[in-house]
XYZ file of C-alpha atoms in Angstrom:
655
model
C 148.280 97.572 20.759
C 149.449 98.195 24.211
C 147.510 95.192 25.474
C 148.982 92.911 23.067
C 152.284 93.724 24.048
C 151.805 93.164 27.742
C 150.025 89.880 27.268
C 153.284 88.706 25.950
C 155.573 87.457 28.642
C 159.007 88.662 27.345
C 159.703 92.347 26.124
C 162.096 91.269 23.641
C 163.550 94.732 22.614
C 164.262 95.443 26.258
C 165.437 91.858 27.223
C 167.977 91.714 24.108
C 168.971 95.210 23.975
C 169.730 95.221 27.694
C 171.671 92.080 27.558
C 173.731 93.187 24.684
C 174.432 96.765 26.131
C 175.509 94.849 29.376
C 177.720 92.533 27.286
C 179.624 95.339 25.404
C 179.897 97.403 28.802
C 181.492 94.458 30.315
C 183.864 93.723 27.360
C 184.845 97.435 27.493
C 185.804 97.402 31.117
C 187.484 93.847 30.623
C 189.685 94.761 27.634
C 190.554 98.421 28.710
C 190.064 98.599 32.386
C 192.208 101.544 32.866
C 190.696 103.415 30.001
C 187.194 102.733 31.556
C 187.989 103.929 34.845
C 189.844 107.063 33.607
C 186.935 107.715 31.315
C 183.654 107.252 33.972
C 186.025 108.632 36.879
C 186.595 111.902 34.638
C 182.876 111.888 33.831
C 181.997 111.725 37.485
C 184.488 114.734 38.323
C 182.745 116.903 35.936
C 179.177 116.147 37.366
C 180.404 116.557 40.638
C 182.033 120.111 40.155
C 179.298 121.134 37.843
C 176.101 119.384 38.983
C 176.647 119.064 42.608
C 174.039 121.867 43.247
C 171.456 119.970 41.293
C 171.726 116.914 42.980
C 171.432 118.776 45.976
C 168.312 120.564 45.016
C 166.657 117.575 43.382
C 167.170 115.596 46.714
C 165.710 118.345 48.716
C 162.642 118.709 46.311
C 162.101 115.105 46.199
C 162.220 114.828 50.336
C 159.727 117.851 50.742
C 157.369 116.581 48.178
C 157.276 113.024 49.760
C 156.419 114.289 53.049
C 154.100 116.747 51.492
C 152.180 113.874 49.831
C 152.390 111.567 52.658
C 150.684 113.598 55.244
C 148.354 115.644 52.944
C 144.738 114.338 51.948
C 146.725 112.696 49.310
C 147.617 110.013 52.127
C 144.185 108.728 51.962
C 144.411 107.291 48.546
C 145.145 103.578 48.248
C 147.894 101.987 46.072
C 145.478 99.793 44.163
C 141.484 99.652 43.945
C 139.713 101.219 46.798
C 138.737 97.830 48.116
C 142.226 95.967 47.975
C 144.188 94.833 50.969
C 147.517 94.839 51.350
C 149.520 91.739 49.860
C 151.880 91.309 52.909
C 151.483 91.547 56.742
C 153.286 94.775 58.095
C 156.275 92.916 59.473
C 157.004 91.160 56.220
C 156.606 94.291 54.287
C 159.099 96.124 56.483
C 161.438 93.352 56.307
C 161.569 93.000 52.514
C 161.935 96.564 51.772
C 164.792 97.132 54.732
C 166.608 94.127 53.275
C 166.503 95.665 49.516
C 166.933 99.179 50.617
C 169.988 99.471 53.183
C 170.778 96.117 54.380
C 174.369 95.414 53.406
C 175.307 98.977 53.590
C 174.577 98.992 57.456
C 176.985 96.075 58.081
C 179.553 97.809 55.830
C 179.263 101.498 57.141
C 177.706 101.159 60.706
C 181.240 101.381 62.264
C 183.291 102.508 59.198
C 181.611 105.727 58.405
C 181.239 107.456 61.918
C 184.858 106.217 62.545
C 185.772 107.881 59.236
C 184.041 111.402 59.924
C 185.424 111.271 63.574
C 189.139 110.607 62.194
C 188.406 113.211 59.532
C 185.745 115.558 60.086
C 184.660 118.125 57.475
C 184.924 120.928 59.714
C 185.625 120.158 63.283
C 188.925 119.360 64.907
C 189.557 115.737 64.871
C 189.856 113.686 68.012
C 187.800 116.252 69.934
C 183.791 116.241 71.105
C 182.939 118.452 68.423
C 184.240 115.673 65.969
C 182.402 113.244 67.628
C 179.257 115.062 67.453
C 179.780 116.005 63.512
C 180.656 112.396 62.868
C 177.415 111.108 64.125
C 175.374 114.078 62.592
C 176.720 113.733 59.007
C 176.422 110.158 59.262
C 172.517 110.444 60.281
C 172.312 112.848 57.094
C 173.804 110.541 54.626
C 171.718 107.390 56.035
C 168.403 109.279 56.913
C 165.276 110.765 55.359
C 167.057 112.030 52.423
C 168.078 108.448 51.285
C 164.689 106.935 51.952
C 162.786 109.356 50.335
C 164.451 108.698 46.883
C 163.444 105.213 47.250
C 159.957 106.172 48.488
C 159.292 108.622 45.611
C 160.295 106.118 42.850
C 158.117 103.277 44.613
C 155.469 105.553 45.042
C 155.185 106.790 41.489
C 155.504 103.308 40.080
C 152.956 101.624 42.758
C 150.545 104.491 42.125
C 150.541 104.077 38.031
C 150.713 100.416 38.167
C 148.233 99.598 40.634
C 145.963 102.516 40.472
C 145.856 102.993 36.678
C 146.701 99.532 35.615
C 150.020 100.605 33.994
C 153.085 98.144 33.502
C 155.162 97.808 36.745
C 158.202 98.844 35.219
C 160.228 102.090 35.286
C 158.442 103.440 31.789
C 155.403 103.984 33.609
C 156.811 106.713 35.563
C 156.960 108.779 32.261
C 153.055 108.393 31.788
C 152.093 111.934 32.562
C 154.426 113.143 30.124
C 154.053 110.907 27.164
C 151.035 108.947 27.671
C 150.567 105.617 25.495
C 153.996 106.236 23.991
C 155.304 104.524 26.928
C 154.733 101.261 25.035
C 157.035 102.463 22.279
C 160.874 103.172 22.112
C 160.633 105.817 24.310
C 159.410 103.137 27.132
C 161.709 100.531 25.970
C 164.910 103.218 26.414
C 163.856 103.791 29.886
C 163.362 100.312 30.898
C 166.862 99.263 29.391
C 168.483 102.160 31.207
C 166.853 100.621 34.355
C 168.006 97.139 33.610
C 171.416 98.046 32.840
C 171.873 100.215 36.065
C 170.275 97.557 38.334
C 172.651 94.820 36.813
C 175.556 96.832 37.580
C 174.624 98.160 40.353
C 174.130 94.391 42.035
C 177.327 93.298 40.500
C 179.362 95.751 41.874
C 177.870 95.273 45.460
C 178.201 91.510 44.954
C 182.000 92.194 44.093
C 182.565 94.453 46.979
C 180.459 92.340 49.261
C 182.563 88.915 48.554
C 185.656 91.145 49.367
C 184.185 92.068 52.518
C 183.118 88.376 53.542
C 186.325 87.461 52.321
C 188.100 89.853 54.710
C 185.977 88.804 57.499
C 186.396 84.891 57.013
C 190.013 85.547 56.829
C 190.212 87.685 59.520
C 188.416 85.178 62.024
C 189.314 81.811 60.587
C 192.466 82.487 58.390
C 190.725 81.838 55.395
C 192.968 82.799 52.424
C 192.103 86.293 51.185
C 192.149 86.066 47.208
C 190.173 86.661 44.010
C 189.520 83.004 43.631
C 188.174 82.609 47.217
C 186.123 85.665 46.307
C 184.455 83.992 43.317
C 183.729 80.960 45.286
C 182.009 82.791 47.750
C 180.230 84.703 44.607
C 179.084 81.351 43.307
C 177.883 80.371 46.693
C 175.709 83.460 47.186
C 174.176 83.312 43.548
C 173.383 79.395 44.198
C 171.406 80.454 46.979
C 169.805 83.384 45.199
C 168.685 80.937 42.278
C 166.913 78.780 44.814
C 165.423 81.922 46.658
C 164.415 83.588 43.364
C 162.934 80.338 41.898
C 160.495 79.836 44.608
C 159.191 83.376 44.379
C 158.325 86.432 46.357
C 156.107 85.111 48.663
C 158.561 82.304 49.857
C 162.042 82.568 49.171
C 162.753 86.268 49.154
C 159.977 86.928 51.947
C 161.294 84.427 54.304
C 165.157 85.400 53.574
C 164.257 89.165 54.486
C 162.452 88.201 57.420
C 165.408 85.902 59.036
C 167.765 88.664 58.380
C 165.417 91.519 60.113
C 165.347 89.020 63.013
C 169.274 88.463 62.917
C 169.631 92.338 62.490
C 167.458 93.130 65.458
C 169.387 90.479 67.686
C 172.853 91.941 66.983
C 171.672 95.139 67.677
C 170.482 94.534 71.036
C 173.414 92.518 71.935
C 175.534 95.222 71.132
C 173.071 97.582 72.972
C 172.979 95.421 76.067
C 176.670 94.655 76.077
C 177.772 98.055 75.387
C 177.263 101.433 77.309
C 173.447 101.009 77.122
C 172.538 104.342 78.768
C 175.060 106.340 77.109
C 173.736 104.758 73.827
C 170.027 105.595 74.189
C 170.818 109.065 75.281
C 173.202 109.622 72.434
C 170.250 108.552 69.849
C 168.125 111.197 71.475
C 170.720 113.587 71.324
C 171.881 112.715 67.396
C 168.436 112.746 66.135
C 167.640 116.051 67.664
C 171.020 117.746 66.207
C 170.205 115.765 62.822
C 166.509 117.350 62.701
C 167.878 120.955 64.003
C 170.403 121.064 61.209
C 168.807 119.155 58.515
C 167.940 122.356 56.355
C 171.511 123.780 56.572
C 172.871 120.549 55.612
C 170.739 119.799 53.091
C 171.733 122.880 51.273
C 175.431 123.023 52.301
C 177.672 122.823 49.114
C 180.723 124.576 50.973
C 180.662 127.166 48.265
C 182.771 129.727 50.288
C 185.076 127.265 51.910
C 186.140 124.793 48.886
C 186.453 121.168 49.982
C 186.627 117.828 48.339
C 184.704 116.223 51.227
C 181.156 116.948 49.543
C 182.013 115.364 46.363
C 183.614 112.379 48.169
C 180.873 111.910 50.600
C 177.382 113.862 50.153
C 177.274 113.879 46.374
C 178.624 110.672 45.997
C 175.898 109.296 48.397
C 173.058 111.244 46.581
C 174.246 109.690 43.411
C 174.522 106.125 44.750
C 170.995 106.311 46.296
C 169.557 107.875 42.820
C 171.430 105.066 41.223
C 169.822 102.181 43.022
C 166.360 104.053 42.922
C 165.123 102.019 39.888
C 166.040 98.627 41.372
C 164.962 99.244 45.153
C 162.047 101.591 43.998
C 160.396 99.086 41.828
C 160.824 96.085 44.325
C 159.301 98.624 47.086
C 156.418 99.140 44.592
C 155.701 95.445 43.964
C 155.431 94.609 47.665
C 153.374 97.803 48.396
C 150.112 97.002 46.787
C 147.040 97.427 49.182
C 148.450 100.057 51.194
C 147.489 103.648 51.517
C 149.882 106.442 50.480
C 150.282 107.661 54.027
C 150.939 103.955 55.220
C 153.400 103.680 52.313
C 155.306 107.121 53.434
C 155.443 106.105 57.252
C 156.584 102.501 56.269
C 159.189 103.361 53.755
C 160.492 106.912 54.906
C 159.863 107.288 58.969
C 160.160 103.732 60.207
C 163.391 102.680 58.189
C 164.919 105.864 58.882
C 164.387 105.666 62.650
C 165.737 102.022 62.894
C 168.787 102.926 60.305
C 169.605 105.927 62.737
C 169.199 104.024 65.920
C 171.670 101.014 64.143
C 174.198 103.843 63.388
C 174.000 105.299 66.870
C 174.492 101.795 68.652
C 177.392 100.977 66.306
C 178.662 104.212 65.324
C 178.787 105.865 68.783
C 179.881 102.314 70.433
C 182.751 102.438 67.931
C 183.940 106.034 68.640
C 183.862 105.300 72.227
C 186.073 102.609 72.038
C 188.791 104.958 70.129
C 188.023 108.493 72.054
C 187.364 106.793 75.621
C 188.928 103.694 75.698
C 191.914 104.238 73.435
C 191.348 101.304 71.185
C 193.638 102.943 68.439
C 193.571 99.416 66.398
C 189.814 100.097 65.357
C 190.509 103.556 64.130
C 193.866 102.264 62.068
C 191.609 99.321 60.549
C 188.979 101.360 59.318
C 191.570 103.603 57.674
C 193.385 100.714 56.019
C 190.624 97.920 55.649
C 187.164 99.102 56.171
C 185.478 95.550 55.441
C 187.445 94.314 58.627
C 186.259 97.030 60.772
C 183.147 95.416 61.986
C 184.777 92.104 63.102
C 187.637 94.317 64.853
C 184.768 96.313 66.382
C 183.148 92.936 67.701
C 186.685 91.929 69.386
C 185.819 94.378 72.163
C 182.463 92.550 73.438
C 181.782 89.493 75.302
C 181.034 86.401 72.925
C 182.890 88.056 70.309
C 182.705 84.777 68.303
C 179.122 84.154 68.490
C 178.474 88.065 67.480
C 180.993 87.571 64.454
C 179.264 84.678 63.278
C 175.831 86.464 63.495
C 177.426 89.281 61.463
C 178.972 87.033 58.627
C 175.543 85.156 58.555
C 174.018 88.619 58.136
C 176.313 89.877 55.471
C 175.909 86.704 53.440
C 172.015 86.780 53.535
C 171.942 90.383 52.741
C 173.776 89.660 49.725
C 171.386 86.931 48.681
C 168.323 89.011 49.479
C 169.822 91.981 47.164
C 170.745 89.334 44.285
C 167.323 87.235 44.342
C 165.081 90.729 44.499
C 167.427 92.335 42.004
C 167.015 89.505 39.480
C 163.258 89.581 40.364
C 163.073 93.527 39.533
C 165.159 92.968 36.234
C 163.023 90.091 35.114
C 159.853 92.442 35.417
C 161.367 95.243 33.592
C 162.130 92.697 30.827
C 158.190 91.450 31.296
C 156.051 94.277 30.934
C 155.863 94.449 34.782
C 154.706 90.758 35.034
C 155.864 88.501 37.871
C 154.338 85.492 36.546
C 157.072 84.699 34.148
C 159.052 81.374 33.291
C 161.863 80.345 36.117
C 164.383 80.489 33.559
C 163.917 84.100 33.143
C 164.729 84.663 36.875
C 167.596 82.105 36.750
C 169.208 83.937 33.709
C 169.509 87.029 35.353
C 170.694 85.948 38.848
C 173.558 83.966 36.754
C 174.078 87.084 34.679
C 174.694 89.227 37.643
C 176.956 86.529 39.172
C 178.784 86.456 35.811
C 179.129 90.217 35.500
C 180.557 90.683 38.970
C 182.931 87.466 38.514
C 184.484 88.640 35.284
C 184.936 92.156 36.472
C 186.351 91.331 39.928
C 188.939 89.214 38.165
C 189.622 91.776 35.564
C 189.807 94.886 37.911
C 186.743 96.531 36.168
C 184.409 96.905 39.130
C 185.514 100.628 40.374
C 184.701 101.986 36.555
C 181.584 100.356 36.563
C 180.474 101.778 40.006
C 181.543 105.027 38.857
C 179.684 104.624 35.768
C 176.610 103.506 37.615
C 176.636 106.674 39.834
C 177.205 108.847 36.871
C 173.672 107.495 35.319
C 172.005 109.351 38.435
C 172.442 112.861 36.900
C 169.985 111.822 33.681
C 167.804 109.924 36.081
C 167.070 112.794 38.583
C 165.818 114.731 35.642
C 163.373 111.936 34.863
C 162.363 111.343 38.413
C 161.677 115.408 38.981
C 159.608 115.285 35.867
C 157.591 112.261 36.784
C 156.905 113.720 40.569
C 155.078 116.668 38.818
C 153.106 114.161 36.850
C 152.222 111.997 40.074
C 151.272 115.143 41.927
C 149.061 116.284 38.954
C 147.485 112.593 38.943
C 146.831 112.978 42.685
C 145.160 115.889 42.280
C 142.734 114.548 39.866
C 142.106 111.756 42.347
C 140.926 114.568 44.977
C 138.583 116.024 42.225
C 137.218 112.342 41.797
C 136.483 112.194 45.141
C 134.735 115.690 45.474
C 132.781 114.561 42.521
C 131.711 111.156 44.255
C 130.656 113.415 47.382
C 128.800 115.519 45.413
C 124.908 115.711 46.717
C 122.360 114.699 44.024
C 118.633 114.612 43.968
C 117.425 111.522 45.852
C 116.106 108.873 43.705
C 112.943 106.741 43.865
C 112.926 103.948 46.428
C 115.304 101.002 46.070
C 112.439 98.593 45.687
C 109.036 98.635 44.039
C 107.269 96.924 47.143
C 107.833 99.367 49.857
C 110.020 99.684 52.932
C 108.750 96.132 54.108
C 110.586 94.334 51.294
C 113.459 96.766 51.656
C 114.071 95.562 55.330
C 113.481 92.116 54.392
C 116.605 92.308 51.671
C 118.577 94.018 54.403
C 118.592 91.334 57.119
C 118.810 88.558 54.944
C 122.139 86.884 53.797
C 121.949 85.243 50.646
C 123.944 82.792 48.933
C 125.805 82.910 45.419
C 123.160 81.617 43.619
C 120.629 84.527 44.561
C 123.034 87.097 44.013
C 124.054 85.818 40.614
C 120.794 85.348 39.730
C 119.828 88.982 40.929
C 122.992 90.087 38.784
C 121.330 88.596 35.677
C 117.635 89.372 36.108
C 117.894 92.857 37.366
C 121.628 94.498 36.949
C 121.949 93.353 33.433
C 118.837 94.428 32.169
C 119.188 97.726 33.885
C 122.933 98.187 32.038
C 121.231 97.239 28.660
C 118.513 99.969 29.062
C 121.204 102.616 29.944
C 123.412 101.481 27.251
C 120.695 101.583 24.561
C 119.933 105.048 25.945
C 123.637 106.216 25.871
C 123.709 104.716 22.474
C 120.423 106.901 21.180
C 122.603 109.832 22.471
C 125.485 109.197 20.226
C 127.879 107.860 23.500
C 129.234 104.651 22.877
C 129.265 102.217 25.677
C 130.010 98.546 26.288
C 128.721 95.689 28.805
C 131.817 93.675 30.026
C 131.728 90.478 32.007
C 135.423 89.720 33.256
C 136.585 88.193 36.415
C 133.060 87.713 37.977
C 132.004 91.336 37.479
C 129.396 93.091 34.902
C 130.178 96.274 34.122
C 129.020 99.250 32.179
C 131.957 101.145 30.194
C 131.880 104.349 28.672
C 135.173 105.494 27.092
C 135.959 109.088 26.615
C 138.849 109.068 24.531
C 142.099 110.368 26.351
C 139.698 111.412 29.279
C 139.061 109.129 32.397
C 136.554 106.355 31.233
C 133.528 105.669 33.409
C 133.064 102.230 34.795
C 129.929 100.920 36.730
C 130.300 97.333 37.653
C 128.223 94.771 40.103
C 130.308 91.931 41.615
C 129.329 89.217 43.684
C 131.598 89.312 46.700
C 131.626 86.675 49.579
C 131.831 87.447 53.281
C 131.583 85.762 56.655
C 128.307 86.183 58.114
C 127.999 88.207 61.511
C 127.216 86.294 64.926
C 124.033 88.278 64.914
C 122.556 86.898 61.550
C 119.036 85.325 61.709
C 118.503 81.617 61.545
C 117.169 81.324 57.879
C 118.032 77.923 56.368
C 116.691 78.775 53.055
C 118.951 81.957 52.280
C 122.197 80.107 53.234
C 124.601 78.082 50.867
C 124.212 74.630 51.962
C 128.180 74.277 51.152
C 129.445 76.854 53.905
C 126.437 78.059 56.074
C 128.728 80.744 57.788
C 129.268 82.942 54.560
C 126.888 85.182 52.532
C 127.308 87.362 49.457
C 126.826 90.971 48.396
C 126.268 92.663 45.040
C 128.778 95.249 45.491
C 129.302 98.264 43.137
C 132.642 98.820 41.596
C 133.846 102.094 39.753
C 137.276 102.301 37.984
C 138.820 103.301 41.338
C 137.712 99.787 42.920
C 135.027 98.572 44.970
C 132.513 101.279 46.769
C 131.686 99.101 49.721
C 127.889 99.037 49.166
C 125.451 96.589 48.176
C 122.472 96.816 45.938
C 121.208 93.360 46.061
C 117.557 93.290 46.061
C 117.313 96.475 44.297
C 114.821 96.998 41.521
C 115.737 97.538 37.844
C 114.658 101.079 38.275
C 116.777 101.624 41.607
C 119.759 100.200 39.812
C 119.278 102.248 36.736
C 118.885 105.546 39.063
C 122.310 104.515 41.003
C 124.039 104.164 37.638
C 122.860 107.828 36.514
C 124.122 108.939 39.914
C 127.526 107.688 39.411
C 127.437 108.627 35.880
C 126.364 112.334 36.809
C 129.296 112.250 39.309
C 131.886 111.080 37.055
C 130.678 114.003 34.613
C 131.096 116.471 37.160
C 134.515 115.075 37.899
C 135.650 115.438 34.426
C 134.506 119.009 34.712
C 136.554 119.526 37.560
C 139.905 118.371 35.845
C 139.224 120.034 32.641
């Protein structure tokens, strides 16, 4: 039943109901923008007043759990079969997750937020050295480990259940530990619809605000008129580029734009670092990091319970809600590009490295901006941050040499960041509506890219963006509950993985020699480099009859089994109902010959004399990296029985 649904390209209930719900919410915000804004603002206010403690505890649990998973023995588990390799190089991977996760926020808040905290600190006296320290400490807190941990946990849950357990790469798979195969029914549809609506409105809101920022920047730099029609034209241009990008796919359009943006971001960062107070900024980065880490526990749980203030609701809780609201989109995208990484690689790549870069960015831009105001008396920058934050970055760049060039790079980065947000968002929404598949028709991706643009343009014109931004953040509360439950399921599944590894390492009685002809024949087999024909013939003449015998004996003992030949692998499968199935497969795998290989023309394939093939064993977890080429039928049977015995021990451990 589930396989039939997954084999279809379009998940019709999710696609049509999501489209209908988005249309109704847009109409509501369009027809009654004031009512919508009041309703969602009141809802957010109630959540902040009564649920702030829950947000704080939830994000703390997420961060601690992510660190524990990444640096425990679970970190060795691969997000995919044991034999798979990462789909993207490390630099490309980092570029894409950075562009989707934080990109545009750094452009908008890199200057604005530290200055805002400096001008109006939560506890320090404004305009003092203590205000400078507190401004950077709170900026680090909002943009550091907590934010990336939220993205990391969603990405990890989805990547693990999809690539390791072959579930759909959609948000519904996070519910698998709780409801099992019911994720393929309406419970799963509901979660995916929620993710689609949240993603579309989140991106549409950012697109509208981003168009305003680009318009403000172009107006400030070149005198371009600042108006709604101009912003809509800018959105049309961004969506047009995003359509081209999303149509070319992840490997070409999205990856290349992300890499371009990373290059531009590093270039702009280095320019400011070199042209600004370099030594001061490097020293400030070290000190800011130390202050952030030393106070991280206190700040994590600080709810200002004894000294009541609206500051935490307007900043920390707002941020936690915003990161949680964006997590379905960013987490699913990160999962999509992370196949083949180990969990430890994933956590370091998604949590540690982006945090270090983000905090360095905030130091270079934030400390430079505060230094201009506090030390050099550039009051205009502080005034601009307070009155027109989108232009703050360009006012900041005025104080450096080559300001025109730097402003051009900054404007180009803002545009490309929004394009990457739109195209990756369209891809994610399309996957949510297509059972997690990414081989969908181009029209589906274009439909969602255009849809995001239309929603943003309509609401920008009608003034409904703020209402739906507030609504999106309010959805973070139910999502955080789902996320915590899913986290429990993930840890449970990872514990099962460790039991599996323990069962595979279990010592068994040695089986007879791998061949019937003694050690000489065995040595000859080891040093040969057989061609594809030889390995294929071996699988047909030795492995298949061995599997037939084992399957027959299992049947005699009332255990049902099945021989499957799929994707070039012959396997014996034993189903256990709701428990983990046993799979023993043998696959013909191709490799390059080592330089020391003997010159044996008879064992080489004439079409490619530099390759050879192995008959490798695959279990349910993936390739096990050992070759049984040349083994006798009896030896193959013994190996199958060994692995079956280990699987039984594994089931004993997890029961």
